[in-house]
Amino acid sequence: MPQPFDRADALAPAEIAAFVRSLSQEEAQARIDWLTPELARHNRLYHQDDAAEIDDRTYDLLYRELELLESRWPRLAHDDSVTRQVGGEPVDGLLPFEHRVPMLSLANAFSDEELQQFDARVRRRLGRTEDDPALTYVVEPKLDGVAIELVYEQGRLVAAGTRGDGRTGEEVLHNVRTIRAIPERLHGEDVPYRIDVRGEILYPLEGFAQMNERREARGDKPFENPRNAAAGTIRQLDPTITARRPLTFFAHSFGFMEGAELGESHSAQLAALARWGIPINPYNQVVTGIDGVIGSKDALAERREDLPYEIDGAVVKVDDIALQDELGFVTRSPRWAIAYKYPPPEVVTILEDVGYQVGRTGTVTPVAHLAPARVGGVTVSRASLHNKDHLAELDVRIGDPVVVVRRGDVIPKVERVVLDDGHEARPHPAFPTHCPECGTELVLKEYKDRTKQIMQCPNALGCPAQVRAGIRHFAGRTAMDIDGLGEKLVDQLVTHGLVNKISDLYSLQKRQLIELERMGEKSADNLLDAIEASKGRSLERCLVALGIPVVGESTARDLANHFRSLDALMAASTEQLVEVEGVAEWVASQVHGFFESEAAREELARLRAAGVQFPELEAPAEDEATADSWFAGKTVVLTGTLPTMGRNDAKKLLLAAGAKVTGSVSKKTDCVIAGADAGSKLDKAQSLGVEVIDEDEMTRRLGGEA
Ligand code: IVH
């Protein structure tokens, strides 16, 4: 059978999102099921076997595609996906943690039928017939957090590691020690010599919401969901940051054990842990037969909304350890357990009104104002309605009951209308003709794929909503990174008329700032320093900061690397822009359009006049740049103490110029660079007749003049 979704040739960055959106659930599943093991395989080839089959860029693009698919269809995501591995991106300074017993994942079930099939499979393998009694199962919440292994030796917590790729994770004991739920010592007579306890670290919902509020107020990007927040927190290098965040923990399984008498069933083993002081989830239930399982997971689903942390399903385990052993494992998951994944949380509530919101680029989008309702553990009163056409397709009227869904991402969506008797008589939402923020008449624009129309406020420079969003974006972490310039302050600056466009930031005066509410002398000084520091940001960051439509971090990097200076980029034609790898025609025309506009050119001139440097990138270190250096392709040796330069710095310069820097002198050596107190290497060079030069001469030749 043809496999339509087993393509490894990555899509262009600009096409991924549209591709992902175009897939049906089944197609998305097929693509996820292919991409997940494929990316894991490439990860292994690269990190462990040193035998990469695809280049980094292709890997990154496939990874990005999987990430988008998973965020759109969280229920289809595999638990052992590379995107969920806490060890995904290396953080400088965390040490590897080897799991003595690999951390596996669980097969998934999406329906009651699939649970029944699981039970039938288990019974068949165990040789049970219809007449045999039902099996005992444990049903546990499937905790949506970060998997962790805690190593207790003689009752003391001695190590803690993330899951990583299942074999090697990262050592995070320094952070785990700050989590109050995790005991430093186990208590009891029968504490084993060694036990590796596995469980989930969770970010409780309330603390999560508060932390994100604080982040947004500071202008930091909020975490997408509690799981990401927990993952980010547990990998902090500085444990005082972890200590300030209210993480919690529940144990659910075991790794390596020595000298442990835990009991003959999973439930008894968990009870032993609980006796020793390790938290076990209070909603775990022991049930009889698959009907008991189905009833229990349904009851748990009912409670889901009230739990103080996120769960994304129920885990079903055969309770008897002897039977577990008999059943064993298939490749990466046990035959004795399965994860039932809940559908994304949804709730029915009333659409009270439709408001309109103006985005950074002037797009006006409808927003549903809802009667507040809890969904997926958070209270929702606003939801996305995407665009004008979506609103029409839904045929939603003011006062209609609507189904609101919260898929993995934070912004909930109005999925459909519950058609009741009153629907026909209710009023249609009004479409605005003028910008709700500045009153300018709106224009209709075609969306990039020409299938939809979007409403736009053309008053880019004068519309306060666009100005505020543009300045917040400019100051953001991935852009100019102006510390202290958060959302509230930007609103104040715009409201007080101190800043109307981004270049105004650079003429702010201390006396103006200290008149603002809650702004002291010290904060004003800090802010001015941060603004000053932003003038030297890299070209790539400056390009992100300008807020050119569709230019995110990755396109900005591609453009900066290709054109190397703002002037070259500004002068580029659409054809030249399309030549940049990863820049689609649509993106090229947006970029070209931006730099063509009088307003953008004037603003760029003002930024430059204010001292923003838009630094040019140095010529690339290889090929064309090194070709004209005397050292290109030469083998050189450094010896003795150079008068002005450290040996490492000299080495870097030589390498950048294309030299091979070796440690010992031979006939193959082209040249020895000798400083004071050069010893045997200098002697050897002289005896072999190898050229010897000093630092001055090296510098001259590095300049390409020799
Ligand atoms: S038992 C052999 N129980 O889900 C796997 N896992 O796909 C034994 N998880 O990586 C795991 N809640 O991190 C188990 N009650 C629970 C769980 C649970 C969440 C995670 C776990 C594992 C993944 C399995």
XYZ file of C-alpha atoms and ligand atoms in Angstrom:
730
model
C 0.000 0.000 0.000
C 1.438 3.401 -0.858
C 2.430 5.484 2.149
C 1.472 9.015 1.211
C 3.141 10.645 4.174
C 6.600 9.131 4.285
C 8.375 12.013 2.636
C 11.656 13.042 4.174
C 12.234 15.961 1.824
C 11.358 18.837 4.064
C 8.907 21.525 3.050
C 10.095 25.117 2.744
C 9.635 26.960 6.072
C 6.939 29.187 4.651
C 4.894 26.208 3.449
C 4.842 24.084 6.584
C 2.003 25.817 8.395
C -0.292 25.752 5.357
C 0.508 22.086 4.738
C -0.263 21.188 8.339
C -3.525 23.112 8.215
C -4.551 21.326 5.021
C -4.428 17.834 6.560
C -7.399 15.872 7.782
C -7.112 14.161 11.161
C -6.298 10.845 9.501
C -3.660 12.381 7.307
C -2.165 14.191 10.277
C -2.041 10.907 12.166
C -0.272 9.177 9.270
C 2.278 11.979 9.045
C 2.866 12.085 12.823
C 3.211 8.310 12.983
C 5.844 8.433 10.283
C 7.703 11.557 11.442
C 7.992 10.567 15.116
C 10.148 7.429 14.768
C 11.934 8.933 11.778
C 13.092 11.994 13.743
C 14.058 9.794 16.697
C 16.155 7.708 14.302
C 17.892 10.793 12.869
C 18.498 12.038 16.381
C 20.252 8.794 17.257
C 22.223 8.729 14.006
C 23.448 12.232 14.690
C 24.108 12.171 18.441
C 25.087 8.595 19.141
C 26.295 7.033 15.925
C 27.895 10.116 14.395
C 26.401 9.052 11.074
C 23.824 11.680 10.098
C 21.794 10.872 6.995
C 20.166 14.261 6.595
C 21.541 17.773 7.021
C 20.700 19.936 10.034
C 18.356 22.150 8.113
C 16.228 19.264 6.863
C 16.107 17.928 10.420
C 15.041 21.315 11.765
C 12.288 21.657 9.192
C 10.924 18.157 9.773
C 11.071 18.870 13.511
C 9.166 22.097 13.046
C 6.535 20.291 10.989
C 6.094 17.669 13.704
C 5.859 20.389 16.345
C 3.089 22.147 14.414
C 1.232 18.901 13.779
C 1.385 18.056 17.465
C 0.217 21.457 18.543
C -2.777 21.191 16.201
C -3.520 17.550 17.056
C -2.118 17.056 20.593
C -4.005 13.853 21.064
C -2.146 12.237 18.195
C 1.283 13.154 19.549
C 3.427 10.277 20.761
C 4.680 10.559 24.322
C 8.193 9.698 23.268
C 8.259 12.293 20.506
C 11.555 14.135 20.080
C 9.638 17.367 20.648
C 8.720 16.237 24.152
C 12.161 15.142 25.144
C 13.326 17.391 27.862
C 16.831 16.810 26.611
C 15.812 18.095 23.200
C 17.837 21.257 23.126
C 21.141 21.096 24.887
C 21.583 23.560 27.706
C 25.166 24.371 28.528
C 26.080 22.783 31.768
C 23.645 19.890 32.368
C 25.386 16.523 32.621
C 24.133 13.348 30.959
C 22.099 10.961 33.090
C 22.064 7.274 32.053
C 18.944 5.289 32.899
C 19.947 1.867 34.219
C 16.694 0.512 32.757
C 15.431 2.361 29.648
C 12.374 4.581 30.084
C 9.777 3.293 27.643
C 6.536 4.734 26.373
C 2.947 3.477 26.155
C 0.750 2.423 23.254
C -2.358 4.593 22.841
C -6.074 3.887 22.697
C -8.618 6.449 21.525
C -11.919 4.646 22.060
C -13.694 2.126 24.281
C -13.380 -0.426 21.452
C -9.624 -0.043 21.474
C -9.594 -0.611 25.232
C -11.670 -3.764 24.747
C -9.238 -4.959 22.100
C -6.389 -4.324 24.540
C -8.102 -6.466 27.179
C -8.782 -9.203 24.601
C -5.110 -9.204 23.535
C -3.897 -9.410 27.108
C -6.264 -12.251 27.976
C -5.379 -14.188 24.836
C -1.636 -13.916 25.595
C -2.258 -15.116 29.123
C -4.320 -18.032 27.808
C -7.534 -16.876 29.502
C -10.880 -17.976 28.136
C -14.317 -16.356 28.318
C -15.027 -18.355 31.443
C -11.986 -17.194 33.359
C -12.505 -14.351 35.807
C -11.867 -10.766 34.727
C -8.397 -9.289 35.223
C -7.589 -6.679 37.814
C -6.409 -3.377 36.348
C -5.150 -0.113 37.795
C -6.488 3.049 36.148
C -4.353 6.151 36.758
C -4.524 9.705 35.476
C -2.137 10.177 32.602
C -0.264 13.115 34.026
C 0.708 15.687 31.412
C 4.052 16.732 32.783
C 7.729 15.959 32.503
C 8.893 12.391 33.101
C 11.596 12.107 35.715
C 13.597 9.334 37.374
C 14.586 9.714 41.032
C 17.383 7.526 42.350
C 17.180 6.653 46.059
C 20.125 4.844 47.607
C 19.778 3.690 51.176
C 16.775 5.944 51.410
C 18.540 9.097 50.220
C 17.839 10.977 47.022
C 21.177 10.811 45.210
C 20.374 11.530 41.565
C 17.552 12.654 39.287
C 17.388 12.553 35.532
C 15.006 13.574 32.762
C 13.846 11.015 30.279
C 15.847 12.311 27.288
C 15.749 9.685 24.553
C 14.789 6.995 27.082
C 18.368 5.808 27.583
C 20.163 9.042 28.398
C 18.548 12.132 29.851
C 19.964 15.073 31.766
C 20.986 15.227 35.407
C 18.717 17.728 37.165
C 19.125 16.823 40.850
C 19.902 20.451 41.790
C 16.422 21.460 40.620
C 14.571 18.389 41.823
C 15.822 19.118 45.349
C 13.804 22.348 45.351
C 10.501 20.507 44.753
C 8.769 20.141 48.078
C 6.715 17.110 47.099
C 9.886 15.102 46.468
C 11.363 13.783 49.710
C 15.089 13.997 50.282
C 14.875 10.869 52.462
C 12.563 7.857 52.469
C 11.163 6.735 55.818
C 10.447 3.208 56.983
C 11.991 -0.078 58.083
C 11.782 -1.686 54.659
C 13.333 1.051 52.504
C 15.258 -0.764 49.725
C 19.004 -0.517 49.137
C 18.391 1.167 45.821
C 15.232 2.110 43.984
C 14.754 4.218 40.850
C 11.327 5.811 41.142
C 9.703 7.214 38.029
C 6.976 9.778 37.839
C 5.845 13.056 36.451
C 6.771 16.587 37.438
C 3.797 18.905 37.003
C 3.253 22.642 36.907
C -0.032 23.236 38.777
C -2.505 25.285 36.743
C -2.927 28.141 39.162
C 0.773 28.776 39.544
C 1.165 28.420 35.799
C -1.411 31.122 35.091
C 0.209 33.478 37.609
C 3.681 32.916 36.237
C 2.530 33.577 32.670
C 0.817 36.788 33.783
C 4.071 37.943 35.343
C 6.002 36.987 32.239
C 3.632 38.889 29.988
C 3.725 41.942 32.227
C 7.509 41.896 31.921
C 7.301 41.517 28.168
C 8.575 37.914 28.220
C 6.972 35.317 26.006
C 4.474 33.256 28.009
C 4.937 29.473 28.157
C 2.601 27.654 25.818
C 1.350 25.132 28.350
C 2.132 23.814 31.839
C 4.135 20.888 30.461
C 6.509 23.191 28.582
C 6.777 25.395 31.645
C 7.668 22.397 33.818
C 10.210 21.211 31.249
C 11.802 24.651 31.013
C 11.888 24.982 34.782
C 13.428 21.606 35.490
C 16.277 22.338 33.101
C 17.210 25.658 34.673
C 20.860 25.887 35.521
C 20.057 28.083 38.485
C 18.041 26.159 41.113
C 16.870 29.371 42.807
C 14.651 29.931 39.750
C 13.189 26.430 40.065
C 12.644 26.974 43.774
C 10.428 29.984 43.032
C 8.116 27.911 40.858
C 5.505 25.677 42.489
C 6.315 22.358 40.794
C 4.821 19.170 42.123
C 5.302 15.443 41.555
C 3.564 12.041 41.515
C 5.276 8.669 41.124
C 3.817 6.128 38.690
C 6.401 3.464 37.901
C 9.844 2.028 38.572
C 13.232 1.583 36.978
C 16.168 -0.278 38.464
C 15.795 -1.773 41.960
C 18.085 -3.601 44.356
C 17.119 -5.142 47.679
C 13.513 -4.077 47.185
C 10.496 -6.046 48.382
C 7.691 -3.975 47.042
C 4.749 -6.317 46.767
C 3.159 -8.515 44.153
C 0.912 -6.007 42.486
C 1.430 -2.586 40.987
C -1.057 -1.107 43.437
C 0.827 -2.676 46.377
C 4.104 -1.334 45.031
C 2.705 2.182 44.789
C 1.342 1.803 48.314
C 4.860 0.936 49.517
C 6.174 4.116 47.920
C 3.445 6.106 49.601
C 4.447 4.606 52.992
C 8.013 5.722 52.445
C 6.839 9.279 51.741
C 6.630 9.486 47.949
C 3.473 11.146 46.560
C 1.118 8.837 44.683
C -1.786 10.247 42.725
C -5.001 10.122 44.801
C -7.139 9.311 41.753
C -5.453 5.971 40.975
C -8.087 3.226 41.077
C -7.980 -0.565 41.204
C -10.825 -2.000 39.082
C -12.065 -5.338 37.807
C -12.279 -6.154 34.103
C -12.362 -3.866 31.113
C -15.823 -2.580 32.001
C -14.394 -1.423 35.290
C -11.597 0.291 33.341
C -14.032 2.093 31.033
C -16.196 3.251 33.935
C -13.175 4.484 35.827
C -11.604 6.391 32.949
C -14.986 8.020 32.216
C -15.346 9.047 35.852
C -11.841 10.468 35.743
C -12.708 12.390 32.570
C -15.596 13.997 34.464
C -13.216 15.167 37.144
C -10.603 16.380 34.721
C -11.851 19.965 34.750
C -11.533 20.186 38.516
C -8.018 18.825 38.833
C -5.396 21.412 39.764
C -2.998 20.090 37.072
C -3.345 18.850 33.506
C -3.976 15.259 32.561
C -4.372 14.094 28.999
C -5.797 10.639 29.486
C -5.871 7.570 31.675
C -3.185 4.902 31.933
C -4.458 1.349 32.285
C -2.100 -1.245 33.802
C -2.443 -4.955 34.556
C -2.135 -4.954 38.345
C -0.508 -8.367 38.929
C 3.290 -8.148 38.571
C 3.644 -11.844 37.699
C 1.213 -11.333 34.817
C 3.076 -8.180 33.756
C 6.269 -10.235 33.586
C 4.540 -12.922 31.563
C 3.219 -10.350 29.096
C 6.537 -8.546 28.657
C 7.260 -5.822 26.107
C 6.995 -5.051 22.421
C 9.810 -2.841 21.112
C 9.314 0.354 23.098
C 6.225 -0.287 25.217
C 4.866 -2.836 27.670
C 2.117 -5.240 26.587
C 0.532 -4.921 30.048
C -0.369 -1.220 29.849
C -2.058 1.236 27.514
C -2.752 4.966 27.556
C -6.289 6.068 26.780
C -6.060 9.611 25.382
C -8.926 11.981 26.112
C -10.317 14.045 23.272
C -9.314 17.720 23.521
C -11.360 19.406 26.231
C -14.455 21.240 25.084
C -17.297 23.054 26.752
C -20.626 24.503 25.675
C -21.177 28.128 26.588
C -23.026 31.170 25.287
C -21.605 33.570 22.730
C -22.403 36.913 24.300
C -20.882 39.141 21.681
C -18.298 39.353 18.935
C -15.529 41.877 19.396
C -12.796 42.880 17.005
C -9.107 42.922 17.760
C -6.384 44.748 15.862
C -3.113 42.881 15.464
C 0.413 44.180 14.996
C 0.122 44.281 11.240
C -3.335 45.826 11.273
C -5.305 42.640 10.685
C -8.693 42.932 12.349
C -9.894 39.585 13.676
C -13.177 38.631 15.307
C -12.980 37.462 18.914
C -15.793 35.616 20.666
C -16.872 37.085 24.011
C -18.232 34.156 25.973
C -20.100 33.525 29.167
C -17.115 32.402 31.308
C -16.748 28.621 31.328
C -14.088 26.193 32.491
C -12.393 24.108 29.862
C -9.217 22.084 30.215
C -8.627 23.470 33.697
C -8.804 27.159 32.816
C -11.659 29.646 32.731
C -12.301 30.905 29.247
C -14.194 34.062 28.346
C -12.579 34.851 24.993
C -12.018 32.545 22.043
C -10.706 32.839 18.536
C -13.032 33.093 15.570
C -10.079 33.292 13.143
C -11.417 35.544 10.410
C -14.476 36.999 8.868
C -15.060 33.983 6.604
C -14.823 31.540 9.469
C -17.433 33.567 11.300
C -19.728 33.310 8.298
C -19.066 29.571 7.874
C -19.995 28.931 11.496
C -23.191 30.937 11.042
C -22.938 31.938 14.649
C -25.436 34.417 16.101
C -25.258 36.502 19.247
C -26.708 34.438 22.108
C -26.081 31.043 20.462
C -24.733 28.178 22.553
C -21.314 27.310 21.076
C -18.779 24.509 21.527
C -15.403 25.860 22.584
C -12.370 23.589 22.232
C -8.996 23.996 23.856
C -6.458 22.054 21.823
C -2.906 21.923 23.206
C -2.312 25.613 22.512
C -3.495 28.321 24.828
C -6.004 30.172 22.659
C -9.327 28.321 22.676
C -11.426 28.205 19.557
C -15.138 28.309 18.796
C -15.585 24.984 17.053
C -19.280 24.915 16.171
C -22.712 26.238 17.039
C -25.185 24.116 18.960
C -28.236 24.673 16.796
C -31.244 25.145 19.043
C -34.722 26.513 18.453
C -33.735 30.072 19.150
C -30.862 30.198 16.626
C -32.751 31.560 13.593
C -34.248 34.449 15.517
C -30.943 35.633 17.017
C -29.052 38.570 15.519
C -25.985 38.141 13.299
C -22.794 39.674 14.653
C -21.998 43.037 13.122
C -18.996 43.458 10.848
C -17.039 46.609 11.488
C -16.441 49.030 8.652
C -14.012 51.099 10.697
C -11.074 50.217 12.936
C -12.287 49.693 16.514
C -9.078 51.315 17.799
C -8.538 54.358 15.603
C -11.687 54.706 13.523
C -9.927 54.474 10.145
C -11.973 52.852 7.403
C -10.986 49.197 7.014
C -9.829 47.647 3.761
C -10.368 44.074 2.620
C -7.277 42.149 1.589
C -6.831 38.720 0.119
C -5.119 36.209 2.326
C -1.954 34.696 0.887
C -3.593 31.567 -0.503
C -6.330 33.747 -2.030
C -9.066 31.664 -0.434
C -9.939 34.088 2.307
C -10.289 37.766 2.856
C -8.935 39.610 5.824
C -9.948 42.983 7.177
C -7.153 45.404 7.694
C -6.692 48.784 9.307
C -4.441 50.660 6.875
C -3.390 53.221 9.478
C -0.142 51.340 10.287
C 1.664 54.315 11.785
C -1.179 56.025 13.584
C -3.354 53.221 14.935
C -2.564 52.938 18.663
C -3.207 49.171 18.712
C -0.703 48.609 15.932
C 1.784 51.031 17.439
C 1.603 49.326 20.854
C 1.921 45.844 19.403
C 4.756 46.961 17.124
C 6.720 48.444 20.014
C 6.160 45.417 22.223
C 7.388 43.247 19.406
C 10.399 45.504 18.788
C 11.454 45.283 22.432
C 10.801 41.527 22.714
C 13.262 38.836 23.734
C 13.938 37.556 20.236
C 14.117 41.075 18.809
C 15.926 44.045 20.438
C 15.606 42.455 23.871
C 15.022 45.683 25.782
C 14.860 44.601 29.398
C 12.130 46.250 31.436
C 10.044 47.403 28.477
C 7.028 45.165 29.136
C 3.436 45.396 28.044
C 2.234 47.775 30.762
C 5.046 50.236 30.249
C 4.562 50.255 26.474
C 0.872 51.029 27.010
C 1.803 53.898 29.312
C 4.350 55.304 26.885
C 1.866 55.223 24.009
C -1.018 56.585 26.069
C 1.088 59.494 27.288
C 2.130 60.242 23.729
C 5.810 59.727 24.542
C 6.224 57.034 21.914
C 4.298 56.925 18.642
C 6.732 54.904 16.601
C 9.657 52.670 17.463
C 12.328 55.268 16.749
C 10.785 57.470 19.487
C 12.146 55.015 22.052
C 15.614 56.337 21.332
C 14.746 59.924 22.214
C 13.077 59.187 25.561
C 14.356 61.401 28.367
C 14.762 60.510 32.015
C 12.598 63.427 33.130
C 9.713 62.146 30.985
C 10.030 58.642 32.350
C 10.044 59.489 36.048
C 6.726 61.228 35.658
C 5.116 57.926 34.756
C 3.264 55.964 37.388
C 5.439 53.473 39.273
C 8.636 54.634 37.598
C 11.470 55.533 39.936
C 14.843 57.083 39.116
C 16.542 53.714 39.169
C 14.057 52.013 36.857
C 14.259 54.964 34.481
C 18.064 54.704 34.390
C 17.883 50.961 33.843
C 15.412 51.361 31.027
C 17.512 54.022 29.309
C 20.576 51.790 29.631
C 18.669 48.869 28.141
C 17.491 51.026 25.239
C 21.041 52.229 24.666
C 22.337 48.644 24.711
C 19.812 47.624 22.064
C 21.492 49.867 19.490
C 24.165 47.252 18.908
C 21.879 44.247 18.358
C 22.751 41.921 15.486
C 21.324 42.470 12.020
C 19.221 39.339 12.431
C 17.585 40.643 15.614
C 17.036 44.054 14.046
C 15.206 42.370 11.160
C 12.984 40.448 13.562
C 12.367 43.689 15.477
C 11.178 45.665 12.463
C 8.081 43.487 12.408
C 8.093 42.926 8.654
C 5.006 40.778 8.018
C 5.866 37.042 7.931
C 9.528 37.587 8.860
C 10.123 35.580 12.017
C 13.404 34.508 13.576
C 14.247 31.895 11.008
C 13.567 34.029 7.919
C 15.423 36.945 9.533
C 18.442 34.702 10.044
C 18.314 33.473 6.444
C 18.034 37.029 5.128
C 20.840 38.374 7.333
C 23.165 35.527 6.386
C 22.455 35.947 2.725
C 22.569 39.735 2.319
C 24.901 40.523 5.240
C 23.919 44.207 5.416
C 20.725 46.210 5.716
C 21.598 48.207 2.616
C 22.051 45.098 0.487
C 18.754 43.703 1.748
C 16.933 46.988 1.106
C 18.243 47.055 -2.442
C 17.244 43.464 -3.218
C 14.610 42.779 -5.855
C 11.880 40.179 -5.319
C 13.816 37.835 -7.639
C 16.957 38.219 -5.535
C 14.969 37.623 -2.359
C 13.503 34.385 -3.685
C 17.045 33.124 -4.247
C 17.467 32.914 -0.467
C 16.909 29.354 0.601
C 13.708 29.101 2.561
C 12.176 32.343 1.255
C 8.995 31.663 -0.708
C 7.665 34.090 -3.292
C 4.961 35.323 -1.000
C 7.483 36.102 1.726
C 9.777 37.786 -0.788
C 7.024 40.100 -1.957
C 6.155 41.072 1.628
C 9.792 41.863 2.392
C 10.221 43.785 -0.831
C 6.988 45.664 -0.221
C 8.124 46.611 3.262
C 11.439 48.079 2.145
C 9.780 49.858 -0.786
C 7.408 51.748 1.467
C 8.227 55.349 2.101
C 7.169 55.074 5.743
C 9.477 52.125 6.450
C 12.414 53.845 4.770
C 11.883 56.995 6.784
C 11.619 55.039 10.016
C 14.802 53.115 9.194
C 16.583 56.386 8.539
C 15.414 57.701 11.920
C 16.584 54.544 13.683
C 19.989 54.851 12.058
C 20.214 58.523 12.931
C 19.402 57.595 16.537
C 22.392 55.246 16.571
C 20.892 51.810 15.869
C 23.773 50.172 14.093
C 22.275 47.345 12.001
C 25.762 45.822 12.076
C 26.951 44.227 8.878
C 27.918 40.586 9.068
C 31.565 39.831 8.584
C 32.459 38.042 5.396
C 32.138 34.280 5.799
C 35.108 32.586 7.379
C 35.560 30.048 4.642
C 36.270 29.942 0.966
C 36.076 33.388 -0.538
C 37.356 35.134 2.574
C 40.175 32.771 3.355
C 41.252 32.214 -0.206
C 43.196 35.448 -0.292
C 44.865 34.958 3.078
C 48.468 33.817 3.021
C 47.597 31.145 5.599
C 44.829 29.437 3.606
C 45.679 25.752 3.405
C 49.019 26.157 5.243
C 50.112 24.014 8.195
C 51.425 26.173 11.037
C 52.733 25.730 14.588
C 52.486 28.283 17.404
C 55.185 28.284 20.051
C 56.403 30.506 22.885
C 54.655 33.585 24.323
C 53.431 36.076 21.750
C 53.947 39.745 22.698
C 50.311 40.938 22.517
C 48.064 38.008 21.744
C 47.087 34.922 23.703
C 47.943 31.696 21.941
C 44.273 30.711 21.742
C 43.290 33.980 20.122
C 46.074 33.616 17.597
C 44.938 30.085 16.885
C 41.382 31.223 16.268
C 42.532 33.864 13.803
C 44.713 31.369 11.989
C 41.923 28.802 11.778
C 39.546 31.430 10.501
C 42.085 32.287 7.817
C 42.063 28.672 6.683
C 45.274 27.444 8.343
C 45.752 24.040 9.900
C 47.261 24.627 13.351
C 49.214 21.633 14.636
C 51.189 20.929 17.795
C 54.456 19.612 16.457
C 56.944 20.691 13.829
C 57.726 18.409 10.876
C 58.860 18.701 7.292
C 55.231 19.282 6.360
C 55.037 22.408 8.537
C 54.866 25.519 6.360
C 55.661 28.012 9.061
C 56.311 28.366 12.794
C 55.077 31.438 14.649
C 57.406 31.932 17.573
C 57.160 34.202 20.600
C 59.388 34.688 23.626
C 60.950 31.614 25.265
C 60.153 29.360 22.337
C 61.982 26.102 23.032
C 62.469 22.841 21.185
C 59.904 23.551 18.477
C 61.880 26.580 17.367
C 65.082 24.517 17.339
C 63.424 21.828 15.285
C 62.034 24.344 12.792
C 65.477 25.815 12.328
C 67.099 22.404 11.867
C 64.476 21.415 9.263
C 64.711 24.762 7.499
C 61.037 25.615 8.210
C 60.241 29.330 8.002
C 59.955 31.050 11.400
C 57.992 34.315 11.805
C 56.912 36.532 14.710
C 53.538 37.908 15.751
C 53.910 41.088 13.709
C 54.568 39.159 10.556
C 51.666 36.824 11.331
C 49.321 39.808 11.674
C 50.558 41.235 8.399
C 49.982 37.955 6.600
C 46.581 37.528 8.195
C 45.660 40.830 6.627
C 46.280 39.191 3.280
C 49.167 41.487 2.329
C 52.024 39.028 2.083
S 3.572 4.326 33.419
C 6.389 1.737 30.417
N 1.801 5.926 34.391
O 3.408 8.767 29.920
C 5.850 3.086 30.676
N 3.223 6.754 32.706
O 3.888 7.062 27.278
C 5.477 3.220 32.113
N 2.836 9.112 32.165
O 6.778 8.507 29.645
C 4.904 4.530 32.364
N 1.211 9.444 33.581
O 6.079 9.860 31.572
C 2.804 5.783 33.520
N 0.188 7.234 35.395
C 1.161 7.100 34.525
C 1.598 8.168 33.701
C 2.624 7.945 32.808
C 1.980 9.999 32.652
C 3.830 9.377 31.105
C 5.181 8.799 31.407
C 5.592 8.025 30.193
C 4.515 8.292 29.216
C 4.179 6.968 28.595
